[in-house]
Amino acid sequence: MTIALTRDQVLALAPDGASAKAASGLLGDSQWPTLGRDDAALWGECKGSGAKPYQTQVDLIALVTRCSCPSRKFPCKHALALLLMHAGDQPRLTTPAQAPIWVSEWLASRRDKAAKKEQVADKPPLDPQLAAAATAKREAARWHRIENGTLELQRWIVDQFRHGLARFDEAQRKDGIAMGARMVDAQAPGLAVRLQHAIDALADGRHEEAIERFGLLQLLVDGTARRTELSPARVADLRSALGWPHDKDEVLASGLAVADHWLVLGLIVESEDERLSERHVWLHGRDSGRIALLLDYAYQGRGLEDIWRDGCSYPATLHFYPGTVQQRAVVKEQGAATAPAWPAFNAIESVDQASRAFADNAWLPAVPMLLDAAVPALQDDQWRVHTAVGMFVLRIDAASGWSLLAFSGGHPLQLMGEWDGRLLRVLAARNSAGEAWTAEVYV
Amino acid sequence: MNAWLKSALVGIQSHAPIPFDGEMGALMTKVAAQHVDPALGFSRVAAVLASCRLASITLLPSSSSLPPAAAADTQALGADHDWFIALDSTFRQGPLRLQVEACLRLAVNAVHLPVALLPSALQAGHRQQILRAALLPIIGVRGRWLAAFNPDWRYASSSLEASAADDGDEEKHWQQGSNEQRVQYFRALRARDPTAACALLQSQLGELAAKERAALVELLATGLQANDASLLEKLLKDRSRDVRQIAARLLAMLPHSIHAQRLREWLAPLVTSRRGLLGRSWHCEAPASADPAWAEAVIESTRPQHEALGERAWWLYQLVRQVPLSWWCEHTGMRAAALLNWAEKSDWGDALSRGWRERVGAEDAEWIEAMLASDTKAFCERRAELLALLPMAQREQHWPHDVTQLQQSGLLGQIIGSCAPGETLSSRYSGALIPSLLAALDGDALRQDYALRAYLLELATLLHADSLLALREPVRVGDETTALRECLSEFQRIVATRRCLHDSPTKNMPFTERP
């Protein structure tokens, strides 16, 4: 059964106001050389900046979208425009004899995936003791591979210190990249990512930062070696940092559950790889006051099926991943959105909380920073925000920097960002009139 | 810390000095001492340091002297305004004519750009100098404030103090604004009070750079009056050649100025009549030798090395380009068309045509028509510029009402070339073009003719706003190439944007209040 949507319901699916506006500007016939629909899907080819039009499709049953555009927002403006046309009964959305092959293939792959899931669900459960033994065996094998990998990594790091970081050259950089690949082979992709960041810092001449990044890798090496002495929460921190987080279903079954009204404070979708997108949604619980991070991945636009719109609040139950700092969560149920104002932020408290979070878990990639009275400025070719607690250097692209400065006009803002221990990546801001700003490009 | 870091840079061969005292130092010493391999010890000390640094966030103190914040701008459109998307695509994607029109539409409605669009608009102004004059009135105090932070946007900036105060005192733009803002202020003052503008320029002449002097002196053409002569006479000796030439041209237009009289005295003996068997005939001679007095009238006696004209023709041309065209009619009793015919037969035709072409202005309607009708190369090459001097209604009399005919006769380029950014064709002429324009968009010509595609996109920005509603979407058969599809989509975007900008902006009032 397909879902009949109204224009307002479609606009509520937009990840932010800018996407909703942009989608409204894509409703002209001229933008869409082809349009079509059937009972299961909507599709269309939308003219973009490239030579080939973007192929946009919507699964009407599950209300999932896919688009070949490079946008990091989900649903993208093209998918939203398609849905808006559907809601407005666009006459060109007719049913042809056969859907294009790119649509039928996508729908078929979704059906296959769903069928496989059902098959797995239908299988009779294994004997719990046998299942636990099998899991323990698999985990032991993986720990063994990771431990071997970390020892190799330690040798490489120590060699760099022994030879001197000033002598780090192209050959060593390539050697370091190969070491990262070995960490992936050792089933510790988190180490590969961290090593790459350390190598980048070294190659850029940021030696102090590189030493600290190597230090945190050393801590992971030592943590892996001493994992049996660590508390379960610390092991969870370790696994997460190694790139081996707990299974989503496991978290849904046993993770700390918090039902609340969750306000989206900031949202980014970033892609280090063209095909793989990573979405961070930072939420604030109205009643619990908790901060939660939803971390999702999409391969070629598939996978980001929950809709979270910047500035909206959703009644939902979140289940938190285990760890010393319970920040990451998964959502079980999500209700309809409302759009309340941001809560009050306090920069001093936020810095304290960030310090405590890093004190508990130094491997956290980033912690939220909620600043009040933050004044953005461009000084010494650096984007900064000035607050009562001190000055933050921003990780922001030039276009978003200028846009933030224009938005502020030099006046203090409420500002939300991700603090990685060195730089603050600003995701969203509000001015005293309650108007919203979000970064368009993430770096 | 430095010694510790240095040891890592040069290579850890022995235990590195511990970077901290106190509890942290004791812990680091203990950790380092556990290892025989000093490099491994260093790596573990680095782990301690990194963990401690993350846990004790240390920020540099905030600057106590942040720039003053911008004053409130109640004229700025909100991000939820109906025009927002149209304006956004206009300043991000162009084209220039659409950007100028957007600025004019905002100015006419006395509103300013939404704050979110200021960076893209200021960047567009950085790339296109011609856009700046239209942009300045609609960026508001927030735009002027923002521009002060980016050297590329200095053309639009005012001092931060002025942006913070923004008491509406336009005189501050003259005292503290960019060159563009000063020019804008001076243009308005000249239109309002020519004498005050002349006095202002005279009083500050010594403080202005050559480029700015030239831009401001050029503006004296508006409301030119006898009182300006003394300033212009002084500018004949300016250090800048551009300023001297502009001043000379303006002075020549003041018939009672000494300069104009001298020009007439020099030129009159060269254009003489003789009575012959067939009646009176006129003859033109070039000066036989250079007059030392020319130097004071911005006439150069030394011919430039690559000048196509001969030496005497060069001297004649310099005289001709300064003297108002009306003098020729008064002096010879001939009309413009007759003078052009006469010049063609003269030995000095090239010098005369070139001088007249440079001298002709909007006030010389008869001359413009004669030049447009002439086959002389000097005028044929400049038809678009000549047409631009005519009022639109007169211009359009030179053009057929059919896009295909215009394209085949090469007149589309002329239409486009004669319209300044911000100018549009008349409602009547635009309406007359619509049927053939739609036929061109639907027809096959566009498939092969790449030049026509570019012309039609320009035409989309030139049609009168009244005719936009009559433009339906081009018919597509589905086999268009990507480039053609893009062209048709761009045409539609321009038309849709213009339609939106010609809707009333008040539909979405009130404007968002700024802090």
JSON list of N, CA and C in Angstrom, two decimals, chain B residues 192-250:
[
{"chain": "B", "resi": 192, "resn": "ARG", "atom": "N", "xyz": [21.63, 65.97, -7.39]},
{"chain": "B", "resi": 192, "resn": "ARG", "atom": "CA", "xyz": [20.82, 66.78, -6.49]},
{"chain": "B", "resi": 192, "resn": "ARG", "atom": "C", "xyz": [21.26, 68.24, -6.47]},
{"chain": "B", "resi": 193, "resn": "ASP", "atom": "N", "xyz": [22.55, 68.43, -6.43]},
{"chain": "B", "resi": 193, "resn": "ASP", "atom": "CA", "xyz": [23.09, 69.78, -6.27]},
{"chain": "B", "resi": 193, "resn": "ASP", "atom": "C", "xyz": [24.44, 69.88, -7.00]},
{"chain": "B", "resi": 194, "resn": "PRO", "atom": "N", "xyz": [24.42, 70.18, -8.30]},
{"chain": "B", "resi": 194, "resn": "PRO", "atom": "CA", "xyz": [25.65, 70.17, -9.10]},
{"chain": "B", "resi": 194, "resn": "PRO", "atom": "C", "xyz": [26.73, 71.09, -8.54]},
{"chain": "B", "resi": 195, "resn": "THR", "atom": "N", "xyz": [26.34, 72.23, -8.02]},
{"chain": "B", "resi": 195, "resn": "THR", "atom": "CA", "xyz": [27.33, 73.18, -7.52]},
{"chain": "B", "resi": 195, "resn": "THR", "atom": "C", "xyz": [28.04, 72.64, -6.28]},
{"chain": "B", "resi": 196, "resn": "ALA", "atom": "N", "xyz": [27.25, 72.04, -5.39]},
{"chain": "B", "resi": 196, "resn": "ALA", "atom": "CA", "xyz": [27.84, 71.47, -4.17]},
{"chain": "B", "resi": 196, "resn": "ALA", "atom": "C", "xyz": [28.80, 70.33, -4.53]},
{"chain": "B", "resi": 197, "resn": "ALA", "atom": "N", "xyz": [28.43, 69.52, -5.53]},
{"chain": "B", "resi": 197, "resn": "ALA", "atom": "CA", "xyz": [29.28, 68.39, -5.93]},
{"chain": "B", "resi": 197, "resn": "ALA", "atom": "C", "xyz": [30.60, 68.91, -6.49]},
{"chain": "B", "resi": 198, "resn": "CYS", "atom": "N", "xyz": [30.51, 69.98, -7.31]},
{"chain": "B", "resi": 198, "resn": "CYS", "atom": "CA", "xyz": [31.72, 70.56, -7.90]},
{"chain": "B", "resi": 198, "resn": "CYS", "atom": "C", "xyz": [32.64, 71.10, -6.79]},
{"chain": "B", "resi": 199, "resn": "ALA", "atom": "N", "xyz": [32.01, 71.77, -5.82]},
{"chain": "B", "resi": 199, "resn": "ALA", "atom": "CA", "xyz": [32.80, 72.33, -4.72]},
{"chain": "B", "resi": 199, "resn": "ALA", "atom": "C", "xyz": [33.45, 71.23, -3.89]},
{"chain": "B", "resi": 200, "resn": "LEU", "atom": "N", "xyz": [32.70, 70.15, -3.67]},
{"chain": "B", "resi": 200, "resn": "LEU", "atom": "CA", "xyz": [33.24, 69.03, -2.88]},
{"chain": "B", "resi": 200, "resn": "LEU", "atom": "C", "xyz": [34.45, 68.42, -3.58]},
{"chain": "B", "resi": 201, "resn": "LEU", "atom": "N", "xyz": [34.31, 68.24, -4.89]},
{"chain": "B", "resi": 201, "resn": "LEU", "atom": "CA", "xyz": [35.42, 67.64, -5.64]},
{"chain": "B", "resi": 201, "resn": "LEU", "atom": "C", "xyz": [36.63, 68.55, -5.60]},
{"chain": "B", "resi": 202, "resn": "GLN", "atom": "N", "xyz": [36.38, 69.84, -5.80]},
{"chain": "B", "resi": 202, "resn": "GLN", "atom": "CA", "xyz": [37.48, 70.81, -5.80]},
{"chain": "B", "resi": 202, "resn": "GLN", "atom": "C", "xyz": [38.22, 70.81, -4.45]},
{"chain": "B", "resi": 203, "resn": "SER", "atom": "N", "xyz": [37.44, 70.71, -3.38]},
{"chain": "B", "resi": 203, "resn": "SER", "atom": "CA", "xyz": [38.07, 70.80, -2.05]},
{"chain": "B", "resi": 203, "resn": "SER", "atom": "C", "xyz": [38.91, 69.58, -1.72]},
{"chain": "B", "resi": 204, "resn": "GLN", "atom": "N", "xyz": [38.59, 68.43, -2.35]},
{"chain": "B", "resi": 204, "resn": "GLN", "atom": "CA", "xyz": [39.29, 67.20, -1.94]},
{"chain": "B", "resi": 204, "resn": "GLN", "atom": "C", "xyz": [40.17, 66.62, -3.03]},
{"chain": "B", "resi": 205, "resn": "LEU", "atom": "N", "xyz": [40.33, 67.40, -4.09]},
{"chain": "B", "resi": 205, "resn": "LEU", "atom": "CA", "xyz": [41.07, 66.91, -5.26]},
{"chain": "B", "resi": 205, "resn": "LEU", "atom": "C", "xyz": [42.46, 66.38, -4.91]},
{"chain": "B", "resi": 206, "resn": "GLY", "atom": "N", "xyz": [43.14, 67.09, -4.04]},
{"chain": "B", "resi": 206, "resn": "GLY", "atom": "CA", "xyz": [44.52, 66.74, -3.70]},
{"chain": "B", "resi": 206, "resn": "GLY", "atom": "C", "xyz": [44.64, 65.41, -2.97]},
{"chain": "B", "resi": 207, "resn": "GLU", "atom": "N", "xyz": [43.52, 64.94, -2.39]},
{"chain": "B", "resi": 207, "resn": "GLU", "atom": "CA", "xyz": [43.59, 63.71, -1.59]},
{"chain": "B", "resi": 207, "resn": "GLU", "atom": "C", "xyz": [43.19, 62.47, -2.38]},
{"chain": "B", "resi": 208, "resn": "LEU", "atom": "N", "xyz": [42.78, 62.68, -3.64]},
{"chain": "B", "resi": 208, "resn": "LEU", "atom": "CA", "xyz": [42.23, 61.55, -4.40]},
{"chain": "B", "resi": 208, "resn": "LEU", "atom": "C", "xyz": [43.27, 60.93, -5.32]},
{"chain": "B", "resi": 209, "resn": "ALA", "atom": "N", "xyz": [43.19, 59.60, -5.44]},
{"chain": "B", "resi": 209, "resn": "ALA", "atom": "CA", "xyz": [44.07, 58.90, -6.37]},
{"chain": "B", "resi": 209, "resn": "ALA", "atom": "C", "xyz": [43.58, 59.15, -7.80]},
{"chain": "B", "resi": 210, "resn": "ALA", "atom": "N", "xyz": [44.47, 58.91, -8.78]},
{"chain": "B", "resi": 210, "resn": "ALA", "atom": "CA", "xyz": [44.15, 59.23, -10.18]},
{"chain": "B", "resi": 210, "resn": "ALA", "atom": "C", "xyz": [42.87, 58.53, -10.64]},
{"chain": "B", "resi": 211, "resn": "LYS", "atom": "N", "xyz": [42.75, 57.24, -10.28]},
{"chain": "B", "resi": 211, "resn": "LYS", "atom": "CA", "xyz": [41.61, 56.46, -10.73]},
{"chain": "B", "resi": 211, "resn": "LYS", "atom": "C", "xyz": [40.31, 57.04, -10.18]},
{"chain": "B", "resi": 212, "resn": "GLU", "atom": "N", "xyz": [40.37, 57.44, -8.93]},
{"chain": "B", "resi": 212, "resn": "GLU", "atom": "CA", "xyz": [39.17, 57.99, -8.31]},
{"chain": "B", "resi": 212, "resn": "GLU", "atom": "C", "xyz": [38.85, 59.37, -8.87]},
{"chain": "B", "resi": 213, "resn": "ARG", "atom": "N", "xyz": [39.93, 60.17, -9.13]},
{"chain": "B", "resi": 213, "resn": "ARG", "atom": "CA", "xyz": [39.71, 61.50, -9.74]},
{"chain": "B", "resi": 213, "resn": "ARG", "atom": "C", "xyz": [38.99, 61.33, -11.07]},
{"chain": "B", "resi": 214, "resn": "ALA", "atom": "N", "xyz": [39.47, 60.38, -11.88]},
{"chain": "B", "resi": 214, "resn": "ALA", "atom": "CA", "xyz": [38.87, 60.17, -13.21]},
{"chain": "B", "resi": 214, "resn": "ALA", "atom": "C", "xyz": [37.40, 59.78, -13.07]},
{"chain": "B", "resi": 215, "resn": "ALA", "atom": "N", "xyz": [37.11, 58.86, -12.13]},
{"chain": "B", "resi": 215, "resn": "ALA", "atom": "CA", "xyz": [35.72, 58.40, -11.96]},
{"chain": "B", "resi": 215, "resn": "ALA", "atom": "C", "xyz": [34.81, 59.55, -11.53]},
{"chain": "B", "resi": 216, "resn": "LEU", "atom": "N", "xyz": [35.31, 60.42, -10.66]},
{"chain": "B", "resi": 216, "resn": "LEU", "atom": "CA", "xyz": [34.47, 61.51, -10.16]},
{"chain": "B", "resi": 216, "resn": "LEU", "atom": "C", "xyz": [34.33, 62.64, -11.19]},
{"chain": "B", "resi": 217, "resn": "VAL", "atom": "N", "xyz": [35.43, 62.94, -11.88]},
{"chain": "B", "resi": 217, "resn": "VAL", "atom": "CA", "xyz": [35.37, 64.01, -12.89]},
{"chain": "B", "resi": 217, "resn": "VAL", "atom": "C", "xyz": [34.39, 63.61, -13.99]},
{"chain": "B", "resi": 218, "resn": "GLU", "atom": "N", "xyz": [34.39, 62.34, -14.34]},
{"chain": "B", "resi": 218, "resn": "GLU", "atom": "CA", "xyz": [33.47, 61.83, -15.36]},
{"chain": "B", "resi": 218, "resn": "GLU", "atom": "C", "xyz": [32.02, 62.13, -14.98]},
{"chain": "B", "resi": 219, "resn": "LEU", "atom": "N", "xyz": [31.75, 62.09, -13.68]},
{"chain": "B", "resi": 219, "resn": "LEU", "atom": "CA", "xyz": [30.37, 62.31, -13.21]},
{"chain": "B", "resi": 219, "resn": "LEU", "atom": "C", "xyz": [29.93, 63.77, -13.35]},
{"chain": "B", "resi": 220, "resn": "LEU", "atom": "N", "xyz": [30.89, 64.68, -13.60]},
{"chain": "B", "resi": 220, "resn": "LEU", "atom": "CA", "xyz": [30.50, 66.09, -13.79]},
{"chain": "B", "resi": 220, "resn": "LEU", "atom": "C", "xyz": [29.69, 66.28, -15.07]},
{"chain": "B", "resi": 221, "resn": "ALA", "atom": "N", "xyz": [29.68, 65.27, -15.94]},
{"chain": "B", "resi": 221, "resn": "ALA", "atom": "CA", "xyz": [28.88, 65.35, -17.17]},
{"chain": "B", "resi": 221, "resn": "ALA", "atom": "C", "xyz": [27.40, 65.54, -16.84]},
{"chain": "B", "resi": 222, "resn": "THR", "atom": "N", "xyz": [26.99, 64.98, -15.70]},
{"chain": "B", "resi": 222, "resn": "THR", "atom": "CA", "xyz": [25.60, 65.17, -15.25]},
{"chain": "B", "resi": 222, "resn": "THR", "atom": "C", "xyz": [25.46, 66.60, -14.73]},
{"chain": "B", "resi": 223, "resn": "GLY", "atom": "N", "xyz": [24.55, 67.33, -15.31]},
{"chain": "B", "resi": 223, "resn": "GLY", "atom": "CA", "xyz": [24.32, 68.71, -14.86]},
{"chain": "B", "resi": 223, "resn": "GLY", "atom": "C", "xyz": [25.49, 69.63, -15.13]},
{"chain": "B", "resi": 224, "resn": "LEU", "atom": "N", "xyz": [26.20, 69.38, -16.23]},
{"chain": "B", "resi": 224, "resn": "LEU", "atom": "CA", "xyz": [27.38, 70.22, -16.56]},
{"chain": "B", "resi": 224, "resn": "LEU", "atom": "C", "xyz": [26.94, 71.68, -16.70]},
{"chain": "B", "resi": 225, "resn": "GLN", "atom": "N", "xyz": [27.66, 72.58, -16.08]},
{"chain": "B", "resi": 225, "resn": "GLN", "atom": "CA", "xyz": [27.25, 73.99, -16.10]},
{"chain": "B", "resi": 225, "resn": "GLN", "atom": "C", "xyz": [28.50, 74.88, -16.17]},
{"chain": "B", "resi": 226, "resn": "ALA", "atom": "N", "xyz": [28.25, 76.13, -16.53]},
{"chain": "B", "resi": 226, "resn": "ALA", "atom": "CA", "xyz": [29.36, 77.07, -16.73]},
{"chain": "B", "resi": 226, "resn": "ALA", "atom": "C", "xyz": [30.24, 77.18, -15.49]},
{"chain": "B", "resi": 227, "resn": "ASN", "atom": "N", "xyz": [29.63, 77.01, -14.31]},
{"chain": "B", "resi": 227, "resn": "ASN", "atom": "CA", "xyz": [30.39, 77.12, -13.05]},
{"chain": "B", "resi": 227, "resn": "ASN", "atom": "C", "xyz": [31.48, 76.08, -12.91]},
{"chain": "B", "resi": 228, "resn": "ASP", "atom": "N", "xyz": [31.31, 74.98, -13.68]},
{"chain": "B", "resi": 228, "resn": "ASP", "atom": "CA", "xyz": [32.29, 73.90, -13.56]},
{"chain": "B", "resi": 228, "resn": "ASP", "atom": "C", "xyz": [33.59, 74.22, -14.29]},
{"chain": "B", "resi": 229, "resn": "ALA", "atom": "N", "xyz": [33.53, 75.26, -15.14]},
{"chain": "B", "resi": 229, "resn": "ALA", "atom": "CA", "xyz": [34.67, 75.52, -16.04]},
{"chain": "B", "resi": 229, "resn": "ALA", "atom": "C", "xyz": [35.97, 75.74, -15.27]},
{"chain": "B", "resi": 230, "resn": "SER", "atom": "N", "xyz": [35.92, 76.48, -14.18]},
{"chain": "B", "resi": 230, "resn": "SER", "atom": "CA", "xyz": [37.18, 76.80, -13.49]},
{"chain": "B", "resi": 230, "resn": "SER", "atom": "C", "xyz": [37.86, 75.54, -12.96]},
{"chain": "B", "resi": 231, "resn": "LEU", "atom": "N", "xyz": [37.05, 74.61, -12.42]},
{"chain": "B", "resi": 231, "resn": "LEU", "atom": "CA", "xyz": [37.62, 73.35, -11.93]},
{"chain": "B", "resi": 231, "resn": "LEU", "atom": "C", "xyz": [38.18, 72.54, -13.11]},
{"chain": "B", "resi": 232, "resn": "LEU", "atom": "N", "xyz": [37.39, 72.48, -14.19]},
{"chain": "B", "resi": 232, "resn": "LEU", "atom": "CA", "xyz": [37.82, 71.67, -15.33]},
{"chain": "B", "resi": 232, "resn": "LEU", "atom": "C", "xyz": [39.09, 72.25, -15.98]},
{"chain": "B", "resi": 233, "resn": "GLU", "atom": "N", "xyz": [39.17, 73.59, -16.03]},
{"chain": "B", "resi": 233, "resn": "GLU", "atom": "CA", "xyz": [40.39, 74.22, -16.58]},
{"chain": "B", "resi": 233, "resn": "GLU", "atom": "C", "xyz": [41.61, 73.79, -15.77]},
{"chain": "B", "resi": 234, "resn": "LYS", "atom": "N", "xyz": [41.41, 73.75, -14.45]},
{"chain": "B", "resi": 234, "resn": "LYS", "atom": "CA", "xyz": [42.50, 73.33, -13.57]},
{"chain": "B", "resi": 234, "resn": "LYS", "atom": "C", "xyz": [42.89, 71.88, -13.85]},
{"chain": "B", "resi": 235, "resn": "LEU", "atom": "N", "xyz": [41.88, 71.05, -14.14]},
{"chain": "B", "resi": 235, "resn": "LEU", "atom": "CA", "xyz": [42.12, 69.62, -14.36]},
{"chain": "B", "resi": 235, "resn": "LEU", "atom": "C", "xyz": [42.81, 69.34, -15.70]},
{"chain": "B", "resi": 236, "resn": "LEU", "atom": "N", "xyz": [42.85, 70.34, -16.58]},
{"chain": "B", "resi": 236, "resn": "LEU", "atom": "CA", "xyz": [43.59, 70.16, -17.85]},
{"chain": "B", "resi": 236, "resn": "LEU", "atom": "C", "xyz": [45.08, 69.95, -17.58]},
{"chain": "B", "resi": 237, "resn": "LYS", "atom": "N", "xyz": [45.50, 70.34, -16.38]},
{"chain": "B", "resi": 237, "resn": "LYS", "atom": "CA", "xyz": [46.93, 70.18, -16.04]},
{"chain": "B", "resi": 237, "resn": "LYS", "atom": "C", "xyz": [47.12, 69.03, -15.03]},
{"chain": "B", "resi": 238, "resn": "ASP", "atom": "N", "xyz": [46.10, 68.19, -14.90]},
{"chain": "B", "resi": 238, "resn": "ASP", "atom": "CA", "xyz": [46.17, 67.09, -13.93]},
{"chain": "B", "resi": 238, "resn": "ASP", "atom": "C", "xyz": [47.32, 66.14, -14.30]},
{"chain": "B", "resi": 239, "resn": "ARG", "atom": "N", "xyz": [47.83, 65.43, -13.29]},
{"chain": "B", "resi": 239, "resn": "ARG", "atom": "CA", "xyz": [48.92, 64.48, -13.55]},
{"chain": "B", "resi": 239, "resn": "ARG", "atom": "C", "xyz": [48.45, 63.30, -14.39]},
{"chain": "B", "resi": 240, "resn": "SER", "atom": "N", "xyz": [47.18, 62.93, -14.28]},
{"chain": "B", "resi": 240, "resn": "SER", "atom": "CA", "xyz": [46.66, 61.76, -14.98]},
{"chain": "B", "resi": 240, "resn": "SER", "atom": "C", "xyz": [46.16, 62.14, -16.38]},
{"chain": "B", "resi": 241, "resn": "ARG", "atom": "N", "xyz": [46.60, 61.38, -17.37]},
{"chain": "B", "resi": 241, "resn": "ARG", "atom": "CA", "xyz": [46.17, 61.66, -18.74]},
{"chain": "B", "resi": 241, "resn": "ARG", "atom": "C", "xyz": [44.66, 61.45, -18.87]},
{"chain": "B", "resi": 242, "resn": "ASP", "atom": "N", "xyz": [44.13, 60.38, -18.20]},
{"chain": "B", "resi": 242, "resn": "ASP", "atom": "CA", "xyz": [42.69, 60.11, -18.27]},
{"chain": "B", "resi": 242, "resn": "ASP", "atom": "C", "xyz": [41.89, 61.30, -17.76]},
{"chain": "B", "resi": 243, "resn": "VAL", "atom": "N", "xyz": [42.34, 61.84, -16.63]},
{"chain": "B", "resi": 243, "resn": "VAL", "atom": "CA", "xyz": [41.61, 62.98, -16.05]},
{"chain": "B", "resi": 243, "resn": "VAL", "atom": "C", "xyz": [41.69, 64.17, -17.01]},
{"chain": "B", "resi": 244, "resn": "ARG", "atom": "N", "xyz": [42.86, 64.42, -17.59]},
{"chain": "B", "resi": 244, "resn": "ARG", "atom": "CA", "xyz": [43.01, 65.56, -18.52]},
{"chain": "B", "resi": 244, "resn": "ARG", "atom": "C", "xyz": [42.06, 65.40, -19.71]},
{"chain": "B", "resi": 245, "resn": "GLN", "atom": "N", "xyz": [41.97, 64.18, -20.24]},
{"chain": "B", "resi": 245, "resn": "GLN", "atom": "CA", "xyz": [41.12, 63.96, -21.41]},
{"chain": "B", "resi": 245, "resn": "GLN", "atom": "C", "xyz": [39.64, 64.12, -21.08]},
{"chain": "B", "resi": 246, "resn": "ILE", "atom": "N", "xyz": [39.24, 63.62, -19.91]},
{"chain": "B", "resi": 246, "resn": "ILE", "atom": "CA", "xyz": [37.82, 63.77, -19.53]},
{"chain": "B", "resi": 246, "resn": "ILE", "atom": "C", "xyz": [37.50, 65.25, -19.34]},
{"chain": "B", "resi": 247, "resn": "ALA", "atom": "N", "xyz": [38.40, 65.96, -18.67]},
{"chain": "B", "resi": 247, "resn": "ALA", "atom": "CA", "xyz": [38.17, 67.40, -18.41]},
{"chain": "B", "resi": 247, "resn": "ALA", "atom": "C", "xyz": [38.09, 68.16, -19.74]},
{"chain": "B", "resi": 248, "resn": "ALA", "atom": "N", "xyz": [38.97, 67.82, -20.69]},
{"chain": "B", "resi": 248, "resn": "ALA", "atom": "CA", "xyz": [38.98, 68.51, -21.98]},
{"chain": "B", "resi": 248, "resn": "ALA", "atom": "C", "xyz": [37.67, 68.28, -22.71]},
{"chain": "B", "resi": 249, "resn": "ARG", "atom": "N", "xyz": [37.20, 67.04, -22.69]},
{"chain": "B", "resi": 249, "resn": "ARG", "atom": "CA", "xyz": [35.95, 66.73, -23.41]},
{"chain": "B", "resi": 249, "resn": "ARG", "atom": "C", "xyz": [34.78, 67.49, -22.79]},
{"chain": "B", "resi": 250, "resn": "LEU", "atom": "N", "xyz": [34.75, 67.56, -21.46]},
{"chain": "B", "resi": 250, "resn": "LEU", "atom": "CA", "xyz": [33.65, 68.27, -20.79]},
{"chain": "B", "resi": 250, "resn": "LEU", "atom": "C", "xyz": [33.72, 69.77, -21.05]}
]
